[in-house]
Amino acid sequence: CCQQTISGGTTSSIGTQSKRNSNDQVSGAEFNQKDGKYQSILIDFAYLGNPEKYDSHSHILREEDNEEERRKKIADQEHLESGFICEYDACLREYYQLFSDVLAYYYDIHRFLGDLERGHYVLYSVDTLLQHQQGVKHLAELLYIYGTLLIAMEMYIPGTIRERFIIAHRRYCRVNSNTASLMENYIAAEGGSRFSDNFEPLCKLFQRTEVDSNDRDTDIVVPENYLNRMKLPSSVTEKVLECLLTQEIYEMEKRSFPSFRYMSTRLSMQASMIFVMLNFEPHLFRQEDKMRQIIDKMFYDNWVVPMYNGELVDLSVEWNQRYPVARQALDHILTERKIQSLNSDNAKQVMLCTEEIRRYIDQNILTDLYVLEHLEELLECARASNVALKWRLLHKDSSLLATDKKGSKDTSAVSVVDDRDIVDLFLLGSSFEATLREICLRLVEDKQKLWSSFRASAVSKMQQLSSYFYGNDSLAHVQKNDKMGIWFNEMATEIRALEFTGTYDDVQFFMDSLNDIGNLHQLDSNSQIKNLILETKLQLVRMVKCEEKSEDIDSIIDTISDASYARVAIEYFIPIFHSRSLKDPKSVGYLRPTFIKISSFLRQVKTSQSTNYDGNFAKTYHSEALLYFVKEILNVIPLSIFSTYAMIVDMNEKSLDRIPTAVGSECVTDFSFEDHYKRAKLTFELSVLTKGIIDMKETFIGDLMMDPQEILEEGLRKELISQILSAMHTHLQFSTKSTKMNAKSVESTLQTFVETIHTLSRRMECFQKAIISLQDFLRMNGLEIYLQESARVIWWNTNIEMGKEASSSPLPALINASSFNLAVPIYQRVSDHAKSSTFMGRTLNQMLKLLDPQLCSYSTYLDGWFFHKSYNPVIDGKTFVLLRRAIGVQGLIAMETLICHKISMELVNLRQFYDQSLVTYGVTLEKFRDAVFPEWKVPKYGEAFYSSASTKLNKLFPPLNKIATRIGKLQLMRRLIKTELHLTSRIDAEKLLQTSHVINSDILMFLEKTNGKSVQHDHDILSIIKTASQLQEAVGGGNPMSTIYAKTDAFEGLPSLLTLFLIHYMPSVSLDDTFQALKGKEDESFDGWVIASGIGTLLRQFNPAYTKAFFSLFGQYVMCTMKKCLDNTESGGSTTSV
């Protein structure tokens, strides 16, 4: 992530795939290929060899470059450096602070150990400190954390990137005075001024670990001599190592895993510490006796060591080539036969534990009394399952285990555990441990109350026996015995006198007394008396067990169920979790305890936080990563829910007949009950699946709350976005084959277009029905979700079509009302639609393509376009009714926004066209304007003058015709959209329509009253006006012809050009009396109402004087024409030409 950030690339989001692979360790050459933008200024430690060369940018200059090229390259480099500093200054400082903190931690350790050796502390030295268990623990953790910091640095920030960070900070960032003075104090405390600052030791500690990174084995976690760059006292590390071999420093592990057969699990943390500390003293890897001692004690049945963040180290790989003595010692104990035995035993243990735990869960055995009486048995089951699971997860991908499976001749001797078996044990074990913990905590909390109830029950039994022997109860035919009655009465009194604490000896005495008296023949022969005595003894035992319940039972269970080692390994099983949840919907209920078990890693993060400037950063980071992992697992549920209900909706529409209330026996066979059964089964599975996730309680994942309902809704929204986007992208693709445009081909294209919109509308209706019907299962507003996410998809693609950044462009209030900020996937541009990026552009361009002026014209009677020959409609109000059903109201609003964008782009094209035309024809337009001035007077040369001027400018008219036609089409289509929005609002949202009118009127009255003063500085009023404007757009308010699309400069001679343009095309236009449409003669590409709309839009963008001048010039032309007509009439000529 830091590599891509510093290179200027796209930063990948924090995911859960933390496994190290070949891509994590980026070599210098690979990094140079990826960071193209800043490649020339990000220099590694090669900078230190010749700083002047890189500071003067000589390294980018070539010998054949001339002086001007050199200056340009240097200027570009300086500009690039300025941009880099502005963008990444904070990033450089953060990473440099990280490096400095690690170095400062080393100096802390070095100084502290030196003080211990020199006898600085009166009471403690290294030897006296190691005599105490806590002293050994603190020293071991001190060294382990330092080693883990360096190892994590090598894992996640490759050496090339570390060097570039350090050099970039050195060159571009001012030294932080606080950090510099702090480091100088550390160095001064070491007894010298070897360095003026911390730069040289930083370079020594964090330089790349291999000269040629391409030759490096990526499976090696700790490079040789990497932890030994900055020396620590060898005597101290070896003594601590010796103590770790001979002592058990973690008391809770001893209590949680008391049995000898769990020795390796009990010492697993110490084994990880030993692995790290061996790298401080690499010479120990070559001492056979020492390595044999370590492996015999720590690695006799395992060879994969878990590290920080769940990273795994396979010792058979780590020590394979570099440390042959250590590998030989490992091979001596881990023989092929031993590995086969371990694998087989573990496989059997996994199966046994799975079956045992499943029995506890399925039979509901775990009650309060059962846990109270069988706690040790249950804890032993938890220990066995966690030990088996841990071994399997750690060694699943080990090369030794894979070799054992391949090389074994006796296949029956090798037990293979399927991945699903591991997931089953993980799910069942997590649920079992969560239930056990919950019951144990309840028992600890209520233990005094329970103890009192057990004592009362025991007293009641003794009093019942006393009454029996006194003869007060007629239980059986037994002689009255006052002595026995007195004895049991005294026993009841003594039991009643017991206190809550310290009753073990008394209870033991009572148990022995009851055993003795129970052996009497008179009592032994009576089954009722024997049962009462046994029940009393049981209550006494329960009293002792209640008293024994310790407060740290929760810590013991946490230690047993710890799964921090699986932080990375468990991600491999995400597809198994998905398939298990879909196959068995009831297993969804096991997910919550599974997530809690996985989050046990965060307890380690919490206890290892330092008092730095942002102590919660690491905890928050890992919490977000785990929450992302949780969402990855749970996202399959909304996907399954949506797809299942889509199947149900399809069945309802296609194959299911509605069954009447009463069906005759002779008609039963007419109905497909098999399909009804299938639908009922799908509905049941759907209800079970949704109930499983809805019943999950809110849970803290580290510092973040996991809300299952919110995750379900987010996943459902993502799936809905994916489905809607896929449907719109797939359906709204139109044929663009270059065929000759004629009436037949256009009608065929129109029919295909209408069928496509019909199909999409049915599909969207299916989505809407599915999500609305799901709201009863999911307890959420399905219609609101559908409207928000469909609008999100449409507006996201509209912004892309307009060339905007989709993620940063403003979205409508409907979408912003949602608390989910979801991204919409981006499809690649369809190859057949080069002019359109998304389905919105394709749809609009297809409608424009259908409106060929040679084949159809706009009619004010029809309020749409019709074919010239067949008079069938092309695009009219019904088209946008159908389009609204397909893409919704927000889709029409987005389409209108896209139309406005295209009109503004056409105005830009007009500006470019006009500027280019003025170069050639500017003088002609100026002469024409001077000749026709003043406009109220008929020109000297009459109508012929207009014809002459039109002929000189006729090359400008075809491109102007195209621009005006495109703008006119878009304006009339926008008018149709507003008509549809207005009619829809009158039918479906009458109150909203009236409200918008009232608000609009009030705003206009307010602006008229205040003359618009100080409105620009009042953000509240501007916000109200913006909201009212959006509301007006939604209900179809406003007049498209009054819209100003762009701020334009003066177009000299535009009224003259437009007048001559119309005069040029007037002879080619005919009037269709049937539909009152102006259309071109003889296939002339001219649509009168479209051109009128286009020219009106153009004039609206300028000062009203342009419109006045245009009509004045056109009126002047009309006067010339009329004058010619009158002259011809007086001379006896014909007026047909006029």
mmCIF file with all atom_site columns, N, CA and C in Angstrom, residues 72-120:
data_model
loop_
_atom_site.group_PDB
_atom_site.id
_atom_site.type_symbol
_atom_site.label_atom_id
_atom_site.label_alt_id
_atom_site.label_comp_id
_atom_site.label_asym_id
_atom_site.label_entity_id
_atom_site.label_seq_id
_atom_site.pdbx_PDB_ins_code
_atom_site.Cartn_x
_atom_site.Cartn_y
_atom_site.Cartn_z
_atom_site.occupancy
_atom_site.B_iso_or_equiv
_atom_site.pdbx_formal_charge
_atom_site.auth_seq_id
_atom_site.auth_comp_id
_atom_site.auth_asym_id
_atom_site.auth_atom_id
_atom_site.pdbx_PDB_model_num
ATOM 1   N N  . LYS A 1 72  ? 14.969 22.205 -19.780 1.00 0.00 ? 72  LYS A N  1
ATOM 2   C CA . LYS A 1 72  ? 13.572 21.758 -19.698 1.00 0.00 ? 72  LYS A CA 1
ATOM 3   C C  . LYS A 1 72  ? 13.436 20.534 -18.788 1.00 0.00 ? 72  LYS A C  1
ATOM 4   N N  . LYS A 1 73  ? 14.341 19.584 -18.921 1.00 0.00 ? 73  LYS A N  1
ATOM 5   C CA . LYS A 1 73  ? 14.282 18.393 -18.071 1.00 0.00 ? 73  LYS A CA 1
ATOM 6   C C  . LYS A 1 73  ? 14.475 18.742 -16.609 1.00 0.00 ? 73  LYS A C  1
ATOM 7   N N  . ILE A 1 74  ? 15.419 19.624 -16.325 1.00 0.00 ? 74  ILE A N  1
ATOM 8   C CA . ILE A 1 74  ? 15.658 20.021 -14.933 1.00 0.00 ? 74  ILE A CA 1
ATOM 9   C C  . ILE A 1 74  ? 14.441 20.764 -14.379 1.00 0.00 ? 74  ILE A C  1
ATOM 10  N N  . ALA A 1 75  ? 13.850 21.649 -15.204 1.00 0.00 ? 75  ALA A N  1
ATOM 11  C CA . ALA A 1 75  ? 12.644 22.367 -14.757 1.00 0.00 ? 75  ALA A CA 1
ATOM 12  C C  . ALA A 1 75  ? 11.500 21.394 -14.492 1.00 0.00 ? 75  ALA A C  1
ATOM 13  N N  . ASP A 1 76  ? 11.351 20.393 -15.358 1.00 0.00 ? 76  ASP A N  1
ATOM 14  C CA . ASP A 1 76  ? 10.305 19.384 -15.144 1.00 0.00 ? 76  ASP A CA 1
ATOM 15  C C  . ASP A 1 76  ? 10.548 18.614 -13.854 1.00 0.00 ? 76  ASP A C  1
ATOM 16  N N  . GLN A 1 77  ? 11.811 18.293 -13.585 1.00 0.00 ? 77  GLN A N  1
ATOM 17  C CA . GLN A 1 77  ? 12.134 17.570 -12.352 1.00 0.00 ? 77  GLN A CA 1
ATOM 18  C C  . GLN A 1 77  ? 11.817 18.409 -11.123 1.00 0.00 ? 77  GLN A C  1
ATOM 19  N N  . GLU A 1 78  ? 12.151 19.685 -11.172 1.00 0.00 ? 78  GLU A N  1
ATOM 20  C CA . GLU A 1 78  ? 11.865 20.557 -10.033 1.00 0.00 ? 78  GLU A CA 1
ATOM 21  C C  . GLU A 1 78  ? 10.361 20.707 -9.823  1.00 0.00 ? 78  GLU A C  1
ATOM 22  N N  . HIS A 1 79  ? 9.615  20.805 -10.935 1.00 0.00 ? 79  HIS A N  1
ATOM 23  C CA . HIS A 1 79  ? 8.155  20.870 -10.820 1.00 0.00 ? 79  HIS A CA 1
ATOM 24  C C  . HIS A 1 79  ? 7.600  19.567 -10.246 1.00 0.00 ? 79  HIS A C  1
ATOM 25  N N  . LEU A 1 80  ? 8.161  18.438 -10.676 1.00 0.00 ? 80  LEU A N  1
ATOM 26  C CA . LEU A 1 80  ? 7.722  17.138 -10.166 1.00 0.00 ? 80  LEU A CA 1
ATOM 27  C C  . LEU A 1 80  ? 8.026  17.013 -8.680  1.00 0.00 ? 80  LEU A C  1
ATOM 28  N N  . GLU A 1 81  ? 9.179  17.494 -8.270  1.00 0.00 ? 81  GLU A N  1
ATOM 29  C CA . GLU A 1 81  ? 9.538  17.459 -6.850  1.00 0.00 ? 81  GLU A CA 1
ATOM 30  C C  . GLU A 1 81  ? 8.596  18.321 -6.014  1.00 0.00 ? 81  GLU A C  1
ATOM 31  N N  . SER A 1 82  ? 8.224  19.475 -6.536  1.00 0.00 ? 82  SER A N  1
ATOM 32  C CA . SER A 1 82  ? 7.300  20.347 -5.807  1.00 0.00 ? 82  SER A CA 1
ATOM 33  C C  . SER A 1 82  ? 5.947  19.677 -5.615  1.00 0.00 ? 82  SER A C  1
ATOM 34  N N  . GLY A 1 83  ? 5.426  19.042 -6.677  1.00 0.00 ? 83  GLY A N  1
ATOM 35  C CA . GLY A 1 83  ? 4.157  18.330 -6.551  1.00 0.00 ? 83  GLY A CA 1
ATOM 36  C C  . GLY A 1 83  ? 4.237  17.161 -5.600  1.00 0.00 ? 83  GLY A C  1
ATOM 37  N N  . PHE A 1 84  ? 5.375  16.458 -5.642  1.00 0.00 ? 84  PHE A N  1
ATOM 38  C CA . PHE A 1 84  ? 5.558  15.314 -4.750  1.00 0.00 ? 84  PHE A CA 1
ATOM 39  C C  . PHE A 1 84  ? 5.580  15.758 -3.290  1.00 0.00 ? 84  PHE A C  1
ATOM 40  N N  . ILE A 1 85  ? 6.272  16.838 -3.011  1.00 0.00 ? 85  ILE A N  1
ATOM 41  C CA . ILE A 1 85  ? 6.365  17.327 -1.631  1.00 0.00 ? 85  ILE A CA 1
ATOM 42  C C  . ILE A 1 85  ? 4.991  17.754 -1.126  1.00 0.00 ? 85  ILE A C  1
ATOM 43  N N  . CYS A 1 86  ? 4.244  18.455 -1.974  1.00 0.00 ? 86  CYS A N  1
ATOM 44  C CA . CYS A 1 86  ? 2.913  18.915 -1.550  1.00 0.00 ? 86  CYS A CA 1
ATOM 45  C C  . CYS A 1 86  ? 1.986  17.738 -1.246  1.00 0.00 ? 86  CYS A C  1
ATOM 46  N N  . GLU A 1 87  ? 2.094  16.683 -2.032  1.00 0.00 ? 87  GLU A N  1
ATOM 47  C CA . GLU A 1 87  ? 1.153  15.567 -1.894  1.00 0.00 ? 87  GLU A CA 1
ATOM 48  C C  . GLU A 1 87  ? 1.577  14.563 -0.843  1.00 0.00 ? 87  GLU A C  1
ATOM 49  N N  . TYR A 1 88  ? 2.878  14.340 -0.672  1.00 0.00 ? 88  TYR A N  1
ATOM 50  C CA . TYR A 1 88  ? 3.334  13.220 0.155   1.00 0.00 ? 88  TYR A CA 1
ATOM 51  C C  . TYR A 1 88  ? 4.223  13.632 1.321   1.00 0.00 ? 88  TYR A C  1
ATOM 52  N N  . ASP A 1 89  ? 4.230  14.921 1.654   1.00 0.00 ? 89  ASP A N  1
ATOM 53  C CA . ASP A 1 89  ? 5.057  15.352 2.777   1.00 0.00 ? 89  ASP A CA 1
ATOM 54  C C  . ASP A 1 89  ? 4.635  14.666 4.074   1.00 0.00 ? 89  ASP A C  1
ATOM 55  N N  . ALA A 1 90  ? 3.320  14.647 4.337   1.00 0.00 ? 90  ALA A N  1
ATOM 56  C CA . ALA A 1 90  ? 2.832  14.017 5.572   1.00 0.00 ? 90  ALA A CA 1
ATOM 57  C C  . ALA A 1 90  ? 3.129  12.522 5.582   1.00 0.00 ? 90  ALA A C  1
ATOM 58  N N  . CYS A 1 91  ? 2.990  11.879 4.425   1.00 0.00 ? 91  CYS A N  1
ATOM 59  C CA . CYS A 1 91  ? 3.271  10.444 4.336   1.00 0.00 ? 91  CYS A CA 1
ATOM 60  C C  . CYS A 1 91  ? 4.736  10.151 4.648   1.00 0.00 ? 91  CYS A C  1
ATOM 61  N N  . LEU A 1 92  ? 5.632  10.936 4.083   1.00 0.00 ? 92  LEU A N  1
ATOM 62  C CA . LEU A 1 92  ? 7.063  10.739 4.348   1.00 0.00 ? 92  LEU A CA 1
ATOM 63  C C  . LEU A 1 92  ? 7.372  10.913 5.823   1.00 0.00 ? 92  LEU A C  1
ATOM 64  N N  . ARG A 1 93  ? 6.771  11.917 6.424   1.00 0.00 ? 93  ARG A N  1
ATOM 65  C CA . ARG A 1 93  ? 7.042  12.167 7.848   1.00 0.00 ? 93  ARG A CA 1
ATOM 66  C C  . ARG A 1 93  ? 6.526  11.021 8.714   1.00 0.00 ? 93  ARG A C  1
ATOM 67  N N  . GLU A 1 94  ? 5.372  10.482 8.367   1.00 0.00 ? 94  GLU A N  1
ATOM 68  C CA . GLU A 1 94  ? 4.819  9.372  9.163   1.00 0.00 ? 94  GLU A CA 1
ATOM 69  C C  . GLU A 1 94  ? 5.721  8.151  9.099   1.00 0.00 ? 94  GLU A C  1
ATOM 70  N N  . TYR A 1 95  ? 6.165  7.793  7.888   1.00 0.00 ? 95  TYR A N  1
ATOM 71  C CA . TYR A 1 95  ? 7.014  6.613  7.770   1.00 0.00 ? 95  TYR A CA 1
ATOM 72  C C  . TYR A 1 95  ? 8.388  6.851  8.382   1.00 0.00 ? 95  TYR A C  1
ATOM 73  N N  . TYR A 1 96  ? 8.900  8.049  8.230   1.00 0.00 ? 96  TYR A N  1
ATOM 74  C CA . TYR A 1 96  ? 10.196 8.341  8.856   1.00 0.00 ? 96  TYR A CA 1
ATOM 75  C C  . TYR A 1 96  ? 10.066 8.312  10.376  1.00 0.00 ? 96  TYR A C  1
ATOM 76  N N  . GLN A 1 97  ? 8.917  8.770  10.872  1.00 0.00 ? 97  GLN A N  1
ATOM 77  C CA . GLN A 1 97  ? 8.671  8.688  12.315  1.00 0.00 ? 97  GLN A CA 1
ATOM 78  C C  . GLN A 1 97  ? 8.622  7.232  12.767  1.00 0.00 ? 97  GLN A C  1
ATOM 79  N N  . LEU A 1 98  ? 8.035  6.365  11.938  1.00 0.00 ? 98  LEU A N  1
ATOM 80  C CA . LEU A 1 98  ? 8.015  4.939  12.258  1.00 0.00 ? 98  LEU A CA 1
ATOM 81  C C  . LEU A 1 98  ? 9.431  4.383  12.351  1.00 0.00 ? 98  LEU A C  1
ATOM 82  N N  . PHE A 1 99  ? 10.249 4.675  11.359  1.00 0.00 ? 99  PHE A N  1
ATOM 83  C CA . PHE A 1 99  ? 11.632 4.188  11.385  1.00 0.00 ? 99  PHE A CA 1
ATOM 84  C C  . PHE A 1 99  ? 12.383 4.736  12.602  1.00 0.00 ? 99  PHE A C  1
ATOM 85  N N  . SER A 1 100 ? 12.176 6.008  12.883  1.00 0.00 ? 100 SER A N  1
ATOM 86  C CA . SER A 1 100 ? 12.860 6.619  14.034  1.00 0.00 ? 100 SER A CA 1
ATOM 87  C C  . SER A 1 100 ? 12.407 6.009  15.344  1.00 0.00 ? 100 SER A C  1
ATOM 88  N N  . ASP A 1 101 ? 11.114 5.693  15.442  1.00 0.00 ? 101 ASP A N  1
ATOM 89  C CA . ASP A 1 101 ? 10.614 5.081  16.681  1.00 0.00 ? 101 ASP A CA 1
ATOM 90  C C  . ASP A 1 101 ? 11.214 3.694  16.898  1.00 0.00 ? 101 ASP A C  1
ATOM 91  N N  . VAL A 1 102 ? 11.337 2.918  15.832  1.00 0.00 ? 102 VAL A N  1
ATOM 92  C CA . VAL A 1 102 ? 11.952 1.596  15.962  1.00 0.00 ? 102 VAL A CA 1
ATOM 93  C C  . VAL A 1 102 ? 13.406 1.732  16.397  1.00 0.00 ? 102 VAL A C  1
ATOM 94  N N  . LEU A 1 103 ? 14.117 2.679  15.800  1.00 0.00 ? 103 LEU A N  1
ATOM 95  C CA . LEU A 1 103 ? 15.515 2.900  16.191  1.00 0.00 ? 103 LEU A CA 1
ATOM 96  C C  . LEU A 1 103 ? 15.598 3.386  17.636  1.00 0.00 ? 103 LEU A C  1
ATOM 97  N N  . ALA A 1 104 ? 14.677 4.272  18.018  1.00 0.00 ? 104 ALA A N  1
ATOM 98  C CA . ALA A 1 104 ? 14.656 4.746  19.403  1.00 0.00 ? 104 ALA A CA 1
ATOM 99  C C  . ALA A 1 104 ? 14.374 3.607  20.370  1.00 0.00 ? 104 ALA A C  1
ATOM 100 N N  . TYR A 1 105 ? 13.517 2.682  19.973  1.00 0.00 ? 105 TYR A N  1
ATOM 101 C CA . TYR A 1 105 ? 13.240 1.517  20.824  1.00 0.00 ? 105 TYR A CA 1
ATOM 102 C C  . TYR A 1 105 ? 14.495 0.658  20.997  1.00 0.00 ? 105 TYR A C  1
ATOM 103 N N  . TYR A 1 106 ? 15.269 0.531  19.916  1.00 0.00 ? 106 TYR A N  1
ATOM 104 C CA . TYR A 1 106 ? 16.539 -0.203 20.034  1.00 0.00 ? 106 TYR A CA 1
ATOM 105 C C  . TYR A 1 106 ? 17.459 0.467  21.034  1.00 0.00 ? 106 TYR A C  1
ATOM 106 N N  . TYR A 1 107 ? 17.579 1.800  20.946  1.00 0.00 ? 107 TYR A N  1
ATOM 107 C CA . TYR A 1 107 ? 18.452 2.503  21.888  1.00 0.00 ? 107 TYR A CA 1
ATOM 108 C C  . TYR A 1 107 ? 17.954 2.355  23.317  1.00 0.00 ? 107 TYR A C  1
ATOM 109 N N  . ASP A 1 108 ? 16.628 2.351  23.506  1.00 0.00 ? 108 ASP A N  1
ATOM 110 C CA . ASP A 1 108 ? 16.068 2.122  24.846  1.00 0.00 ? 108 ASP A CA 1
ATOM 111 C C  . ASP A 1 108 ? 16.515 0.769  25.397  1.00 0.00 ? 108 ASP A C  1
ATOM 112 N N  . ILE A 1 109 ? 16.357 -0.259 24.569  1.00 0.00 ? 109 ILE A N  1
ATOM 113 C CA . ILE A 1 109 ? 16.740 -1.613 25.004  1.00 0.00 ? 109 ILE A CA 1
ATOM 114 C C  . ILE A 1 109 ? 18.236 -1.674 25.285  1.00 0.00 ? 109 ILE A C  1
ATOM 115 N N  . HIS A 1 110 ? 19.018 -1.151 24.379  1.00 0.00 ? 110 HIS A N  1
ATOM 116 C CA . HIS A 1 110 ? 20.473 -1.216 24.512  1.00 0.00 ? 110 HIS A CA 1
ATOM 117 C C  . HIS A 1 110 ? 20.939 -0.499 25.764  1.00 0.00 ? 110 HIS A C  1
ATOM 118 N N  . ARG A 1 111 ? 20.370 0.657  26.020  1.00 0.00 ? 111 ARG A N  1
ATOM 119 C CA . ARG A 1 111 ? 20.755 1.406  27.212  1.00 0.00 ? 111 ARG A CA 1
ATOM 120 C C  . ARG A 1 111 ? 20.330 0.681  28.487  1.00 0.00 ? 111 ARG A C  1
ATOM 121 N N  . PHE A 1 112 ? 19.105 0.134  28.478  1.00 0.00 ? 112 PHE A N  1
ATOM 122 C CA . PHE A 1 112 ? 18.617 -0.564 29.667  1.00 0.00 ? 112 PHE A CA 1
ATOM 123 C C  . PHE A 1 112 ? 19.454 -1.806 29.971  1.00 0.00 ? 112 PHE A C  1
ATOM 124 N N  . LEU A 1 113 ? 19.752 -2.602 28.937  1.00 0.00 ? 113 LEU A N  1
ATOM 125 C CA . LEU A 1 113 ? 20.578 -3.794 29.171  1.00 0.00 ? 113 LEU A CA 1
ATOM 126 C C  . LEU A 1 113 ? 21.982 -3.423 29.590  1.00 0.00 ? 113 LEU A C  1
ATOM 127 N N  . GLY A 1 114 ? 22.510 -2.333 29.002  1.00 0.00 ? 114 GLY A N  1
ATOM 128 C CA . GLY A 1 114 ? 23.833 -1.874 29.427  1.00 0.00 ? 114 GLY A CA 1
ATOM 129 C C  . GLY A 1 114 ? 23.845 -1.437 30.879  1.00 0.00 ? 114 GLY A C  1
ATOM 130 N N  . ASP A 1 115 ? 22.791 -0.741 31.314  1.00 0.00 ? 115 ASP A N  1
ATOM 131 C CA . ASP A 1 115 ? 22.692 -0.326 32.716  1.00 0.00 ? 115 ASP A CA 1
ATOM 132 C C  . ASP A 1 115 ? 22.613 -1.530 33.637  1.00 0.00 ? 115 ASP A C  1
ATOM 133 N N  . LEU A 1 116 ? 21.885 -2.565 33.208  1.00 0.00 ? 116 LEU A N  1
ATOM 134 C CA . LEU A 1 116 ? 21.816 -3.774 34.039  1.00 0.00 ? 116 LEU A CA 1
ATOM 135 C C  . LEU A 1 116 ? 23.184 -4.425 34.178  1.00 0.00 ? 116 LEU A C  1
ATOM 136 N N  . GLU A 1 117 ? 23.930 -4.502 33.089  1.00 0.00 ? 117 GLU A N  1
ATOM 137 C CA . GLU A 1 117 ? 25.248 -5.147 33.138  1.00 0.00 ? 117 GLU A CA 1
ATOM 138 C C  . GLU A 1 117 ? 26.248 -4.319 33.940  1.00 0.00 ? 117 GLU A C  1
ATOM 139 N N  . ARG A 1 118 ? 26.129 -2.995 33.880  1.00 0.00 ? 118 ARG A N  1
ATOM 140 C CA . ARG A 1 118 ? 27.071 -2.138 34.602  1.00 0.00 ? 118 ARG A CA 1
ATOM 141 C C  . ARG A 1 118 ? 26.707 -1.963 36.063  1.00 0.00 ? 118 ARG A C  1
ATOM 142 N N  . GLY A 1 119 ? 25.589 -2.530 36.508  1.00 0.00 ? 119 GLY A N  1
ATOM 143 C CA . GLY A 1 119 ? 25.186 -2.406 37.901  1.00 0.00 ? 119 GLY A CA 1
ATOM 144 C C  . GLY A 1 119 ? 24.598 -1.059 38.241  1.00 0.00 ? 119 GLY A C  1
ATOM 145 N N  . HIS A 1 120 ? 23.949 -0.429 37.240  1.00 0.00 ? 120 HIS A N  1
ATOM 146 C CA . HIS A 1 120 ? 23.372 0.889  37.467  1.00 0.00 ? 120 HIS A CA 1
ATOM 147 C C  . HIS A 1 120 ? 22.250 0.835  38.502  1.00 0.00 ? 120 HIS A C  1
#
